[in-house]
PDB file of C-alpha atoms in Angstrom:
ATOM      1  CA  MET A  45      -3.321 -22.868 -17.800  1.00 86.00           C
ATOM      2  CA  GLU A  46      -0.250 -24.437 -16.011  1.00 91.00           C
ATOM      3  CA  THR A  47       2.316 -22.569 -13.785  1.00 90.00           C
ATOM      4  CA  ILE A  48       5.980 -23.487 -13.665  1.00 90.00           C
ATOM      5  CA  ILE A  49       8.202 -22.525 -11.003  1.00 89.00           C
ATOM      6  CA  ILE A  50      11.921 -22.748 -11.732  1.00 91.00           C
ATOM      7  CA  GLN A  51      14.558 -21.805  -8.985  1.00 88.00           C
ATOM      8  CA  SER A  52      18.009 -21.045 -10.578  1.00 91.00           C
ATOM      9  CA  GLN A  53      21.214 -20.540  -8.775  1.00 92.00           C
ATOM     10  CA  SER A  54      22.508 -18.562 -11.635  1.00 94.00           C
ATOM     11  CA  LYS A  55      21.460 -15.049 -12.865  1.00 94.00           C
ATOM     12  CA  SER A  56      22.695 -15.837 -16.531  1.00 97.00           C
ATOM     13  CA  THR A  57      20.302 -18.983 -16.648  1.00 96.00           C
ATOM     14  CA  SER A  58      17.579 -17.207 -15.056  1.00 95.00           C
ATOM     15  CA  LYS A  59      17.669 -14.460 -17.763  1.00 96.00           C
ATOM     16  CA  LEU A  60      18.051 -16.988 -20.508  1.00 97.00           C
ATOM     17  CA  LEU A  61      14.972 -18.837 -19.320  1.00 96.00           C
ATOM     18  CA  ILE A  62      12.985 -15.598 -18.919  1.00 96.00           C
ATOM     19  CA  GLU A  63      13.802 -14.481 -22.512  1.00 97.00           C
ATOM     20  CA  LEU A  64      12.907 -17.802 -23.937  1.00 97.00           C
ATOM     21  CA  ALA A  65       9.582 -17.774 -22.152  1.00 96.00           C
ATOM     22  CA  LYS A  66       8.897 -14.310 -23.457  1.00 97.00           C
ATOM     23  CA  LYS A  67       9.914 -15.248 -27.142  1.00 98.00           C
ATOM     24  CA  LEU A  68       7.424 -18.117 -26.875  1.00 97.00           C
ATOM     25  CA  GLY A  69       4.651 -15.605 -25.971  1.00 96.00           C
ATOM     26  CA  GLU A  70       4.428 -16.797 -22.341  1.00 96.00           C
ATOM     27  CA  LYS A  71       3.870 -14.439 -19.209  1.00 95.00           C
ATOM     28  CA  VAL A  72       6.746 -14.268 -16.967  1.00 95.00           C
ATOM     29  CA  GLN A  73       6.866 -13.136 -13.330  1.00 93.00           C
ATOM     30  CA  VAL A  74      10.048 -13.165 -11.123  1.00 93.00           C
ATOM     31  CA  LEU A  75       9.108 -13.776  -7.419  1.00 91.00           C
ATOM     32  CA  ASP A  76      11.120 -12.273  -4.728  1.00 90.00           C
ATOM     33  CA  LYS A  77      12.605 -14.479  -1.859  1.00 89.00           C
ATOM     34  CA  GLU A  78       9.746 -13.728   0.503  1.00 94.00           C
ATOM     35  CA  VAL A  79       6.795 -14.658  -1.914  1.00 93.00           C
ATOM     36  CA  SER A  80       8.760 -17.931  -2.872  1.00 90.00           C
ATOM     37  CA  GLU A  81       9.165 -18.900   0.685  1.00 92.00           C
ATOM     38  CA  ASP A  82       5.533 -18.080   1.366  1.00 94.00           C
ATOM     39  CA  LEU A  83       4.400 -20.470  -1.456  1.00 92.00           C
ATOM     40  CA  LEU A  84       6.536 -23.258  -0.231  1.00 91.00           C
ATOM     41  CA  LEU A  85       5.272 -22.795   3.446  1.00 94.00           C
ATOM     42  CA  GLY A  86       1.853 -23.097   2.135  1.00 94.00           C
ATOM     43  CA  LYS A  87       2.475 -26.200   0.174  1.00 92.00           C
ATOM     44  CA  MET A  88       4.229 -27.872   3.215  1.00 93.00           C
ATOM     45  CA  MET A  89       1.132 -26.908   5.443  1.00 92.00           C
ATOM     46  CA  THR A  90      -1.230 -28.349   2.805  1.00 93.00           C
ATOM     47  CA  GLN A  91       0.767 -31.624   2.710  1.00 92.00           C
ATOM     48  CA  SER A  92       0.915 -32.023   6.444  1.00 89.00           C
ATOM     49  CA  LYS A  93      -2.817 -31.332   7.141  1.00 88.00           C
ATOM     50  CA  THR A  94      -4.289 -34.366   9.157  1.00 87.00           C
ATOM     51  CA  GLY A  95      -7.787 -33.147   9.597  1.00 87.00           C
ATOM     52  CA  LYS A  96      -7.594 -33.967  13.348  1.00 88.00           C
ATOM     53  CA  ILE A  97      -8.832 -31.413  15.904  1.00 91.00           C
ATOM     54  CA  VAL A  98      -6.269 -30.243  18.255  1.00 89.00           C
ATOM     55  CA  SER A  99      -6.943 -28.428  21.490  1.00 93.00           C
ATOM     56  CA  LYS A 100      -5.216 -25.080  22.193  1.00 93.00           C
ATOM     57  CA  GLU A 101      -3.523 -26.336  25.268  1.00 93.00           C
ATOM     58  CA  SER A 102      -1.704 -29.200  23.534  1.00 92.00           C
ATOM     59  CA  ILE A 103      -0.411 -26.705  20.888  1.00 91.00           C
ATOM     60  CA  LEU A 104       0.881 -24.472  23.488  1.00 93.00           C
ATOM     61  CA  ALA A 105       2.331 -27.296  25.401  1.00 93.00           C
ATOM     62  CA  GLU A 106       4.438 -28.225  22.191  1.00 92.00           C
ATOM     63  CA  LEU A 107       5.451 -24.904  21.690  1.00 93.00           C
ATOM     64  CA  LYS A 108       6.737 -24.566  25.247  1.00 91.00           C
ATOM     65  CA  LYS A 109       9.128 -27.695  24.701  1.00 84.00           C
TER      66      LYS A 109
END
């Protein structure tokens, strides 16, 4: 199984793509803005993982800046 996420600025283009996917027999799910942002944030967090252990104090110090 593959998942494709397409962001469109045009409702008419989105509608056309959804109709095409359904005609091809594929499942379509439209994500609201909040879910889309959550997915992108999760992706960014995964990409920025360093594997280093950081103390609570150093995190709080950075947040206070």
